[in-house]
Short mmCIF file of C-alpha atoms and ligand atoms in Angstrom, two decimals:
data_model
loop_
_atom_site.label_atom_id
_atom_site.label_comp_id
_atom_site.label_asym_id
_atom_site.label_seq_id
_atom_site.Cartn_x
_atom_site.Cartn_y
_atom_site.Cartn_z
CA MET A 1254 154.91 109.70 75.23
CA GLN A 1255 151.41 109.10 75.11
CA GLU A 1256 149.17 108.97 72.11
CA ILE A 1257 147.33 111.81 70.68
CA VAL A 1258 143.60 111.12 71.55
CA LEU A 1259 140.81 113.02 69.48
CA ASN A 1260 137.86 110.97 71.19
CA HIS A 1261 138.60 112.32 74.56
CA ILE A 1262 138.16 115.96 73.19
CA SER A 1263 134.27 117.07 74.18
CA VAL A 1264 131.88 119.72 74.32
CA ASP A 1265 131.17 121.59 77.49
CA LYS A 1266 128.76 123.68 78.66
CA ILE A 1267 129.31 127.36 80.45
CA THR A 1268 126.86 128.18 82.86
CA ASP A 1269 128.08 131.71 83.81
CA ALA A 1270 125.24 133.95 85.68
CA VAL A 1271 125.74 136.40 83.07
CA PHE A 1272 125.20 134.28 79.93
CA ALA A 1273 122.16 132.84 82.02
CA GLU A 1274 120.57 136.63 82.10
CA ASN A 1275 121.02 136.67 78.69
CA GLY A 1276 119.89 134.12 77.49
CA ILE A 1277 122.95 132.32 75.55
CA GLY A 1278 124.13 129.47 75.50
CA ALA A 1279 127.52 128.78 75.62
CA ASP A 1280 130.10 125.77 74.92
CA VAL A 1281 133.53 125.05 75.00
CA LEU A 1282 135.26 122.68 73.05
CA ARG A 1283 137.92 120.79 75.11
CA LEU A 1284 140.77 120.34 72.42
CA ASP A 1285 143.44 120.46 76.32
CA LYS A 1286 142.41 117.44 76.30
CA ILE A 1287 143.53 115.39 73.44
CA HIS A 1288 147.15 114.93 75.16
CA PRO A 1289 148.72 116.34 78.07
CA PHE A 1290 151.58 118.47 76.56
CA ILE A 1291 150.53 119.11 73.11
CA SER A 1292 147.96 121.89 73.76
CA GLY A 1293 144.99 120.54 71.47
CA ASN A 1294 144.64 123.91 69.09
CA LYS A 1295 148.78 123.00 68.90
CA TRP A 1296 148.24 119.95 67.40
CA PHE A 1297 145.38 120.26 65.05
CA LYS A 1298 147.65 123.49 63.29
CA LEU A 1299 151.34 121.06 63.44
CA ARG A 1300 149.38 118.04 61.68
CA TYR A 1301 150.18 118.45 58.06
CA TYR A 1302 153.12 120.02 58.84
CA ILE A 1303 154.35 116.86 60.57
CA ARG A 1304 152.35 114.69 57.27
CA GLU A 1305 154.48 117.04 54.63
CA ALA A 1306 157.96 116.20 56.97
CA LYS A 1307 157.83 112.39 57.02
CA GLN A 1308 156.72 112.44 52.99
CA GLN A 1309 159.56 114.95 52.18
CA ASN A 1310 161.66 112.15 54.62
CA LYS A 1311 162.63 114.92 56.92
CA LYS A 1312 164.25 113.91 59.94
CA THR A 1313 164.29 116.79 62.18
CA LEU A 1314 161.47 119.39 63.07
CA LEU A 1315 162.69 123.26 63.66
CA SER A 1316 160.53 126.03 64.51
CA PHE A 1317 160.67 128.91 66.68
CA GLY A 1318 159.13 130.40 69.65
CA GLY A 1319 159.51 132.49 73.16
CA PRO A 1320 160.70 131.12 76.75
CA TRP A 1321 156.97 130.56 77.50
CA SER A 1322 155.85 129.13 73.75
CA ASN A 1323 153.15 126.78 74.15
CA HIS A 1324 154.12 125.81 70.21
CA ILE A 1325 157.67 125.15 70.56
CA ILE A 1326 156.73 122.26 73.83
CA ALA A 1327 154.44 121.12 71.02
CA ILE A 1328 157.11 120.83 68.57
CA ALA A 1329 159.50 119.28 70.59
CA ALA A 1330 156.63 116.52 72.11
CA ALA A 1331 155.37 115.94 68.13
CA GLY A 1332 159.09 114.77 67.98
CA GLU A 1333 159.10 112.53 70.46
CA LEU A 1334 155.22 111.03 69.07
CA TYR A 1335 156.05 110.88 66.08
CA GLY A 1336 160.20 109.66 65.14
CA PHE A 1337 161.71 113.21 64.81
CA LYS A 1338 164.88 114.92 66.38
CA THR A 1339 163.83 119.13 67.18
CA THR A 1340 165.25 122.21 67.12
CA GLY A 1341 163.70 125.17 68.74
CA ILE A 1342 165.12 128.82 67.54
CA ILE A 1343 164.12 130.75 70.79
CA ARG A 1344 163.48 133.79 71.28
CA GLY A 1345 166.64 135.87 73.95
CA GLU A 1346 169.49 135.67 75.33
CA GLU A 1347 170.27 131.88 77.08
CA PRO A 1348 168.80 133.00 80.82
CA ALA A 1349 170.08 131.75 83.76
CA GLU A 1350 167.50 129.36 84.68
CA LEU A 1351 165.15 128.20 81.92
CA SER A 1352 161.80 128.66 81.94
CA PRO A 1353 159.93 125.98 82.85
CA THR A 1354 158.38 125.15 79.29
CA LEU A 1355 162.08 125.24 77.95
CA GLN A 1356 162.94 122.55 80.22
CA GLN A 1357 160.23 120.41 79.42
CA ALA A 1358 161.24 121.10 76.07
CA LYS A 1359 164.63 120.35 76.85
CA ALA A 1360 163.69 117.04 78.74
CA MET A 1361 161.79 115.72 75.91
CA GLY A 1362 164.82 115.92 74.00
CA MET A 1363 164.93 119.48 72.00
CA GLN A 1364 167.28 121.33 70.76
CA LEU A 1365 167.60 124.47 72.02
CA ILE A 1366 169.39 127.67 70.07
CA PHE A 1367 169.13 131.47 71.80
CA SER A 1368 169.21 133.77 68.96
CA SER A 1369 169.23 138.07 69.97
CA ARG A 1370 166.22 139.58 69.51
CA GLU A 1371 167.55 141.48 65.72
CA ASP A 1372 168.68 137.93 64.87
CA TYR A 1373 165.37 136.55 65.55
CA LYS A 1374 163.55 139.00 64.29
CA GLN A 1375 165.44 138.36 61.04
CA LYS A 1376 165.07 134.65 61.17
CA ARG A 1377 168.41 134.03 60.92
CA ILE A 1378 168.91 130.61 61.26
CA PRO A 1379 171.79 129.08 62.97
CA LEU A 1380 173.45 126.53 60.67
CA VAL A 1381 172.39 123.36 61.74
CA SER A 1382 172.06 120.50 58.98
CA ILE A 1383 168.99 121.97 56.57
CA ASP A 1384 168.93 119.33 54.27
CA ASP A 1385 166.91 116.55 56.55
CA THR A 1386 165.29 119.82 58.49
CA TYR A 1387 162.29 120.91 58.35
CA ILE A 1388 161.36 124.52 59.24
CA ILE A 1389 158.17 125.59 61.17
CA ASN A 1390 156.95 128.94 60.95
CA GLU A 1391 156.68 130.88 64.32
CA GLY A 1392 153.32 129.13 66.20
CA GLY A 1393 152.57 127.02 62.99
CA TYR A 1394 151.72 129.81 61.05
CA GLY A 1395 150.55 129.34 57.40
CA MET A 1396 148.68 127.26 54.40
CA ASN A 1397 149.42 124.41 56.45
CA GLY A 1398 148.75 125.10 60.05
CA ALA A 1399 145.28 126.72 58.48
CA ASP A 1400 144.31 123.41 56.69
CA GLY A 1401 144.83 121.42 60.00
CA ALA A 1402 143.30 124.05 62.13
CA ALA A 1403 140.06 123.68 60.15
CA THR A 1404 140.04 119.96 61.17
CA ILE A 1405 139.32 121.06 64.16
CA LEU A 1406 135.66 121.69 63.60
CA ASP A 1407 135.00 117.93 62.98
CA HIS A 1408 134.96 117.50 67.17
CA CYS A 1409 131.99 119.04 67.74
CA ARG A 1410 128.27 120.01 65.65
CA LYS A 1411 129.18 123.08 63.88
CA GLU A 1412 125.81 124.50 62.14
CA ILE A 1413 124.32 124.52 66.11
CA TYR A 1414 126.38 127.76 66.54
CA THR A 1415 126.03 131.31 65.64
CA HIS A 1416 129.55 132.76 66.63
CA LEU A 1417 133.06 131.06 67.02
CA CYS A 1418 135.64 132.36 69.52
CA CYS A 1419 138.96 131.76 69.60
CA ALA A 1420 142.57 133.43 70.65
CA ALA A 1421 144.49 134.47 68.09
CA GLY A 1422 148.55 135.12 68.19
CA THR A 1423 148.88 134.40 64.59
CA GLY A 1424 145.65 133.96 63.67
CA THR A 1425 145.75 130.26 61.77
CA MET A 1426 143.49 128.56 64.27
CA ALA A 1427 141.47 131.89 63.67
CA ALA A 1428 142.73 131.36 59.92
CA GLY A 1429 141.09 127.51 59.88
CA LEU A 1430 137.44 127.75 61.45
CA ALA A 1431 136.49 130.72 59.14
CA ASN A 1432 137.70 128.87 56.25
CA ALA A 1433 135.89 125.28 57.58
CA ALA A 1434 132.59 126.96 59.65
CA ASP A 1435 129.61 127.58 58.16
CA PRO A 1436 128.94 131.28 56.13
CA GLN A 1437 126.35 132.69 58.29
CA THR A 1438 128.82 131.55 61.52
CA THR A 1439 130.51 134.65 62.93
CA ILE A 1440 134.00 134.20 64.19
CA LEU A 1441 135.27 136.66 67.18
CA ALA A 1442 139.26 136.19 67.21
CA LEU A 1443 140.43 138.40 70.06
CA SER A 1444 144.04 139.53 68.88
CA VAL A 1445 146.29 138.39 72.54
CA LEU A 1446 149.78 139.68 71.58
CA LYS A 1447 151.29 143.04 72.12
CA ASN A 1448 150.76 145.57 68.80
CA ASN A 1449 149.93 142.62 66.11
CA HIS A 1450 148.48 144.87 63.52
CA SER A 1451 148.69 143.24 60.81
CA ILE A 1452 147.07 139.75 62.04
CA GLY A 1453 143.54 140.75 59.65
CA GLU A 1454 145.79 141.06 56.54
CA ASN A 1455 148.09 137.96 57.08
CA MET A 1456 145.55 135.97 57.64
CA PHE A 1457 144.89 132.64 54.98
CA ILE A 1458 141.44 132.29 54.57
CA GLY A 1459 139.10 132.18 51.96
CA ARG A 1460 141.31 129.28 50.29
CA TRP A 1461 138.06 127.13 50.94
CA LYS A 1462 135.26 128.35 49.65
C1 LIG B 1295 148.50 128.68 70.81
C2 LIG B 1295 146.72 129.63 70.84
C3 LIG B 1295 146.12 130.91 70.05
C4 LIG B 1295 147.06 131.70 69.04
O1 LIG B 1295 147.13 130.64 68.11
P1 LIG B 1295 147.34 131.38 66.70
O2 LIG B 1295 147.03 130.25 65.47
O3 LIG B 1295 148.52 131.43 66.52
O4 LIG B 1295 146.38 132.50 66.27
C5 LIG B 1295 145.06 130.98 71.02
N1 LIG B 1295 144.33 130.20 71.97
C6 LIG B 1295 144.77 128.93 72.31
C7 LIG B 1295 144.42 128.11 73.93
C8 LIG B 1295 146.43 128.44 72.42
O5 LIG B 1295 147.47 128.18 72.17
#
């Protein structure tokens, strides 16, 4: 499994007529370049969970996700990379044919356990040996996730931007950015999940200030 290469991250200019006409400069921070399977922000959110799992001598990483979850694939790849077994609790019944995401996760050695929508919602974990298992929330949600995401901003000159924009699922990445950004910077987190109205209340913001 390929290593994570942080110095592949680049800051690329976005050239678009709409920006040009309005005198706006926009850059994209290319976190996607660090690894072929672990998409950038997913690794940043996982880094401190993985460190903690190692410290606690855990052997297995377990997490949750839907059939198209980049987080699940990142866990599977991180398991190979850092020497953990991995278990994915997957939302919904087992399909006749696995999604490409799940095929990939399985090929990387992840044990897939399908969970009915109701069980999934209740976070019922079919019992696997819990002792040596380190459990990570869906999407890497939590303080370690936000703290890891905060280190994303070590890879650009954060002080030159008026706004930082990102997509938000659990809001963990956005919380990390908000915690690490300069106080005058505006964070625009665009919620991309349906009916996710409580996202603002559930974000881990403000711990660092
Ligand atoms: C996973 C992902 C998100 C959502 O991250 P959260 O921390 O759950 O809000 C946003 N953007 C990209 C590119 C992602 O891969």
